[in-house]
XYZ file of C-alpha atoms in Angstrom:
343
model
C 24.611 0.414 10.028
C 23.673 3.864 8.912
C 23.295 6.294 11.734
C 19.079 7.658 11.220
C 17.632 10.681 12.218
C 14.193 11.321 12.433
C 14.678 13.348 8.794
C 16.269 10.688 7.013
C 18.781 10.920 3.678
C 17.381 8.755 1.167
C 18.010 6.254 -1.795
C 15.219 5.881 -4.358
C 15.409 2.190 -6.199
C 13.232 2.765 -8.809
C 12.983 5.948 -10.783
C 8.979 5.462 -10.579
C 5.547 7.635 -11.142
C 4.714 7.416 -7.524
C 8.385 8.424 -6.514
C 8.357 11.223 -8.943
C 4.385 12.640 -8.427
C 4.179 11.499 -4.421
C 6.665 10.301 -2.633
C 9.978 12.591 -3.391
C 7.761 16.307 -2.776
C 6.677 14.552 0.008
C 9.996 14.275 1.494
C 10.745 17.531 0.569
C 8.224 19.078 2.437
C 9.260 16.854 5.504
C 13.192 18.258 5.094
C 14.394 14.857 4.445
C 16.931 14.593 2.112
C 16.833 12.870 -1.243
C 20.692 11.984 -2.144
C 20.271 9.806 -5.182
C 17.775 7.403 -7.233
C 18.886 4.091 -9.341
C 17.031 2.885 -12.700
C 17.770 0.301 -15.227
C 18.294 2.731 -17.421
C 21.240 5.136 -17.248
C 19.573 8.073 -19.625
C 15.847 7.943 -18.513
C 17.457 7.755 -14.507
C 19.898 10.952 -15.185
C 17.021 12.838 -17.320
C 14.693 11.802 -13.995
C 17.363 12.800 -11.241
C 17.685 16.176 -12.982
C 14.073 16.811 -13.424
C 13.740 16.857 -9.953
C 16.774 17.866 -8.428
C 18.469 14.633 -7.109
C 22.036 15.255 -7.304
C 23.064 11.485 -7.878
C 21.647 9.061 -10.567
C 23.324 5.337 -11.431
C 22.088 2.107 -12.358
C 24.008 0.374 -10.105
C 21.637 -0.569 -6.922
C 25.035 -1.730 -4.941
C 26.776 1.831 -5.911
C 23.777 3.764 -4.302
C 23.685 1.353 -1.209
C 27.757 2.020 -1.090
C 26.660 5.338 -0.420
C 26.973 6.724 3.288
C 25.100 9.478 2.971
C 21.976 7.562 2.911
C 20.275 6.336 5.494
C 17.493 4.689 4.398
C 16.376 3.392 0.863
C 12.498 3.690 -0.802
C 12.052 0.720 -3.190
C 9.211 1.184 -6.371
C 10.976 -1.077 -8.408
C 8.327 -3.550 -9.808
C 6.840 -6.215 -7.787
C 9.286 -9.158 -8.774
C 12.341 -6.821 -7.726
C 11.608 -5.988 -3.774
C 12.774 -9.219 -2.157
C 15.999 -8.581 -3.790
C 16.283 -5.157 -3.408
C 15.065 -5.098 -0.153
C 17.942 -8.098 0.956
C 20.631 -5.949 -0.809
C 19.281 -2.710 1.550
C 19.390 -4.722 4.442
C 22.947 -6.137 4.184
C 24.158 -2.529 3.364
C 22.499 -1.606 6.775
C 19.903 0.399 4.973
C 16.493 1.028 6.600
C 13.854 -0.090 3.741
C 10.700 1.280 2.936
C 9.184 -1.013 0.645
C 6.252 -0.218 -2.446
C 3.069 -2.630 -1.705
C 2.734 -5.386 -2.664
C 5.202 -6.799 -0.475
C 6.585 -9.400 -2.595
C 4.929 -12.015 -5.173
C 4.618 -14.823 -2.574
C 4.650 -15.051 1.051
C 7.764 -16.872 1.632
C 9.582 -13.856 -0.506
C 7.584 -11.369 1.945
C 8.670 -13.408 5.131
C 12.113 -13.544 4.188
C 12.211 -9.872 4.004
C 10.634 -9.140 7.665
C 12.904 -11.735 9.029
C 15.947 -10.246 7.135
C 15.017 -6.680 8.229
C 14.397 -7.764 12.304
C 17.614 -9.727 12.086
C 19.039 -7.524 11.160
C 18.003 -4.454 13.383
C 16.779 -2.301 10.416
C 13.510 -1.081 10.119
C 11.197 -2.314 7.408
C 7.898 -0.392 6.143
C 5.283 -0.603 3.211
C 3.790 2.364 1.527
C 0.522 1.589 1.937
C -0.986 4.866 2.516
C -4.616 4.383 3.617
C -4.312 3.312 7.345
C -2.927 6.227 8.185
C -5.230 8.727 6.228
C -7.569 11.039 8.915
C -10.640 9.328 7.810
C -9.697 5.532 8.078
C -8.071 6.672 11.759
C -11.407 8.215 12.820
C -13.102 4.947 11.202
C -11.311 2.937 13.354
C -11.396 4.663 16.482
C -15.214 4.807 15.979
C -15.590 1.169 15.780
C -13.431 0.216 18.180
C -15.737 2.842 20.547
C -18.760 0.702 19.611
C -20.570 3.078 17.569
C -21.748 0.381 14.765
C -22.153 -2.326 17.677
C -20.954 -5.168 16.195
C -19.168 -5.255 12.908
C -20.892 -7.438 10.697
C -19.861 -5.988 6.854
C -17.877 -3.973 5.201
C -18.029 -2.709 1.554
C -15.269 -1.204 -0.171
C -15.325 0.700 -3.542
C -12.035 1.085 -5.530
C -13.058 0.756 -8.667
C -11.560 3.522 -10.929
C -9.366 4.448 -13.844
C -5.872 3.205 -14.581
C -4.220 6.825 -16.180
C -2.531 5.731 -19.423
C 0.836 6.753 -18.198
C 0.374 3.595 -15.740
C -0.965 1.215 -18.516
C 2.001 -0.486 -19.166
C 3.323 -3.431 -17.044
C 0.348 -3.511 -14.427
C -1.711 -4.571 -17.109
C 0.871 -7.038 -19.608
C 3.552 -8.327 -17.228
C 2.358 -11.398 -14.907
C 6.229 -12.075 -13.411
C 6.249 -8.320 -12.453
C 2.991 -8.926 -10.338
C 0.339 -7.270 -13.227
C -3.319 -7.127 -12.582
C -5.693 -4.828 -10.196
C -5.796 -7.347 -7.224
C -2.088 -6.984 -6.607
C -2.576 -2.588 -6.804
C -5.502 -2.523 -5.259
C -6.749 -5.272 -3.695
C -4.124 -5.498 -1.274
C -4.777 -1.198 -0.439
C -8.112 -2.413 0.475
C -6.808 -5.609 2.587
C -4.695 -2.759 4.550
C -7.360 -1.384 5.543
C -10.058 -3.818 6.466
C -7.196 -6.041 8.210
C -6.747 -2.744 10.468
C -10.592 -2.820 11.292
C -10.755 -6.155 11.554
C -8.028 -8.715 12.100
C -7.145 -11.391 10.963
C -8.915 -12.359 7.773
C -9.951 -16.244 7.050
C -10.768 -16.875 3.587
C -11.922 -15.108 0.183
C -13.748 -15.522 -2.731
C -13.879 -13.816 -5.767
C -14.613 -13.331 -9.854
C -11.822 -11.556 -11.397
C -12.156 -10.267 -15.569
C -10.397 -8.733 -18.065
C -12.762 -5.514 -19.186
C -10.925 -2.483 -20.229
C -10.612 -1.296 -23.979
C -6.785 -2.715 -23.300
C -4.883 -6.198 -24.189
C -3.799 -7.619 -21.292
C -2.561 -10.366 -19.631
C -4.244 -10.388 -16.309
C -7.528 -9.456 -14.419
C -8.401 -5.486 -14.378
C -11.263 -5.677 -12.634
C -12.055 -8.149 -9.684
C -14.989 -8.508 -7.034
C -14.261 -10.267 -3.836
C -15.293 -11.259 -0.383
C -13.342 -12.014 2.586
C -14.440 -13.502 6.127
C -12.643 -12.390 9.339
C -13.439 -13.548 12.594
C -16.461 -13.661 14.429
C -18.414 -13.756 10.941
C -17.544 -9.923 9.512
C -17.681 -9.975 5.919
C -15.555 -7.582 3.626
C -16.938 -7.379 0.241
C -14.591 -5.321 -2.470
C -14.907 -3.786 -5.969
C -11.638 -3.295 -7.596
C -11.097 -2.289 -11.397
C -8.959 -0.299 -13.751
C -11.644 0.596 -15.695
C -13.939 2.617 -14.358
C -13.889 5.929 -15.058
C -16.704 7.956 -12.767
C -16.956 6.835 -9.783
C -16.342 7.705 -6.378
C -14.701 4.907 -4.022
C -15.925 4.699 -0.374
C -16.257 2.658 2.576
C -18.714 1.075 4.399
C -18.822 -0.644 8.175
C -21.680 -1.771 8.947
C -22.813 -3.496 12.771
C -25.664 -3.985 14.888
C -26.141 -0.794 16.277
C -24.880 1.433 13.466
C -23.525 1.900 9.928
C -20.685 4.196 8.651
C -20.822 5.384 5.339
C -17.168 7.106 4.194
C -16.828 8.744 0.701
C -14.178 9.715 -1.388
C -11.540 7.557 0.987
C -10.191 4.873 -1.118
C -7.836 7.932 -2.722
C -3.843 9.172 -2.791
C -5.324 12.280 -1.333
C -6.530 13.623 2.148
C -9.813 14.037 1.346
C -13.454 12.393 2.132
C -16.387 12.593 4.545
C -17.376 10.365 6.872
C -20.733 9.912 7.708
C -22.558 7.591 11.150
C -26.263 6.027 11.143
C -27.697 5.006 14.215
C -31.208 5.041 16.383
C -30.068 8.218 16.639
C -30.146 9.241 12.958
C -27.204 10.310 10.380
C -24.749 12.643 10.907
C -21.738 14.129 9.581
C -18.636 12.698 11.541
C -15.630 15.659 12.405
C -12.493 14.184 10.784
C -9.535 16.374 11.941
C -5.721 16.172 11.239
C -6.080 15.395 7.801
C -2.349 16.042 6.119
C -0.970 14.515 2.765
C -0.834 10.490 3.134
C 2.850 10.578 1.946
C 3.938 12.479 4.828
C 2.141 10.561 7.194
C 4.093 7.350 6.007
C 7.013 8.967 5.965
C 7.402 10.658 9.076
C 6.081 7.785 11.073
C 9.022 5.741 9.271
C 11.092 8.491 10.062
C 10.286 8.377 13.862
C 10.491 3.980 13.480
C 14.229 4.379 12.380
C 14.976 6.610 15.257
C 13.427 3.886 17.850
C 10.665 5.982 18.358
C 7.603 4.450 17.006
C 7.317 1.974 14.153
C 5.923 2.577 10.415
C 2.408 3.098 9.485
C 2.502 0.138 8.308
C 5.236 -2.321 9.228
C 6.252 -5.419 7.463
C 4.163 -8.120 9.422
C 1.192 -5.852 8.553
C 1.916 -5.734 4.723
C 2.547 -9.439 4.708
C -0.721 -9.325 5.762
C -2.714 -7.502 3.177
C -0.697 -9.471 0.399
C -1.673 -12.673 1.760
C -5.360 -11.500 1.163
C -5.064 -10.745 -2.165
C -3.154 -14.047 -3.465
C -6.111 -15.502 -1.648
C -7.984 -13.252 -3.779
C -6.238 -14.426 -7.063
C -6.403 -18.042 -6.351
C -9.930 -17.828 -5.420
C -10.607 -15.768 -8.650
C -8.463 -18.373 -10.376
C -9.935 -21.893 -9.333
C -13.633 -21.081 -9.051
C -12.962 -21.703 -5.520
C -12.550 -20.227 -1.650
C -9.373 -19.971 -0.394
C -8.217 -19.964 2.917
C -5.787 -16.690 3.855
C -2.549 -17.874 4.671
C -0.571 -15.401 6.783
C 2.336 -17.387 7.298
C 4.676 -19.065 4.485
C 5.018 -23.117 4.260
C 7.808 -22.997 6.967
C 6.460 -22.617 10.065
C 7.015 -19.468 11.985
């Protein structure tokens, strides 16, 4: 295995928007190094590694994992691609951060935790919000009592797919297309963290936007955790003007968080009680990216573990299949967090 430091050399698999615009300044900015990207294709992934100044580019995923200067390896390939990616990583000793979702089915996403832990390499999923300021002072102020009892939630992440995206994620079913599996399972991430384990989830999912596509772009759902908490969610490509939020709402107090459901480190968050409303003090806000990446950074030292780790993104996947199916058959569906083979 790779020997990690806390600033980690990485491999990008994927020569991807969200490597390009988020992750790779990100690791910039945290002094980790960035030693060399693979695409499928060998111009775009040279013309991409020059643009921003990775010295190596192939399309050979088993000549960048040959590589020892990197220690650990970022995977944005499309969905259908991270259980094999990810097993490749792993048997090249790679630590693997992995691009939500997880995998296209459970068993895939299982497979890949167990491969990881067997394997003594660390395994985390980008998914940003749980570690933003504002969903970190959410939580700590419901798990301080402040609402009382959680009863609902309401999430808004309804927005605009930008054209540059509107290719696979709207036409390409085996690659994992539609809004549930982009956004749904952000929004899973972060209810899961409020609330536990979720239970079941119904939903209507359509196709609305001025697009043609071969799965849902907009979807509306609700999922039951324990003790009764409902988590209702608004998901779409195709809204163009709104702003996404949060709600928690409890016996004793509602929390009403704007502008949260974003990329970026901004938002307010704002608590009603017998008391009245007030403005909530959100500090240590920094870029998402970093936040992911330094706590993954930290994990593959044996100092901590990733802001999200694998079990965790299992997790918010298993939600939104839920959601599909539901959305699919008319029906609720139970959330199963655990493959057919028992665990």
């Amino acid at each position: 295995m790779t020997t990690s430091t806390v600033t980690p050399r990485w491999g990008l698999i994927g020569a991807s928007d969200i490597a390009a615009t988020r992750m790779v300044p990100a690791m910039r900015r945290l002094g980790h190094g960035v030693t060399a990207v693979c695409g499928s294709s060998a111009p775009r992934t040279t013309a991409w590694a020059t643009a921003h100044g990775i010295p190596h580019a192939t399309t050979s995923v088993e000549a960048l994992l040959a590589r020892e200067d990197i220690d650990a390896v970022y995977i944005s390939t499309t969905n259908q691609l991270h259980l094999p990616h990810t097993l490749a990583s792993v048997a090249a000793g790679k630590h693997v951060l992995c691009e939500k979702p997880l995998a296209l089915s459970l068993a895939d996403a299982w497979a890949m935790v167990d491969a990881c832990r067997t394997a003594g390499v660390v395994l985390g999923v980008n998914h940003h919000l749980p570690g933003a300021a504002t969903h970190r002072r959410i939580r700590e102020l419901v798990a301080a009592g402040a609402v009382g009892r959680p009863l609902a939630a309401r999430v808004f992440h309804a927005v605009a797919l930008p054209e540059r995206l509107r290719g696979w994620r709207l036409r390409d079913p085996g690659a994992g297309a539609g809004v549930v599996l982009d956004i749904t399972c952000h929004d899973a991430s972060v209810t899961n963290a409020l609330f536990g384990a979720p239970v079941e989830a119904t939903a209507l999912a359509v196709c609305q936007g001025p697009w043609e596509a071969s799965a849902e772009d907009a979807v509306m759902s609700v999922v039951r955790y324990g003790d009764g908490v409902l988590a209702q969610t608004h998901d779409a490509f195709t809204v163009a003007h709104a702003r996404t939020g949060l709600e928690v709402h409890g016996t004793d107090g509602s929390i009403t968080a704007v502008d949260v459901m974003t990329q970026d480190p901004i938002g307010t968050v704002q608590l009603q009680d017998a008391a009245g409303s007030r403005e909530i003090d959100v500090p240590g806000r920094r870029d998402l990216y970093e936040v992911v990446l330094e706590a993954f950074g930290h994990a593959a030292c044996g100092t901590g573990e990733p802001a999200v780790t694998g079990p965790q993104g299992v997790h918010a996947l298993a939600v939104a299949l839920a959601v599909q199916e539901a959305a699919r058959t008319g029906r609720t569906t139970p959330v199963a967090l655990t493959s057919a083979a028992a665990r």
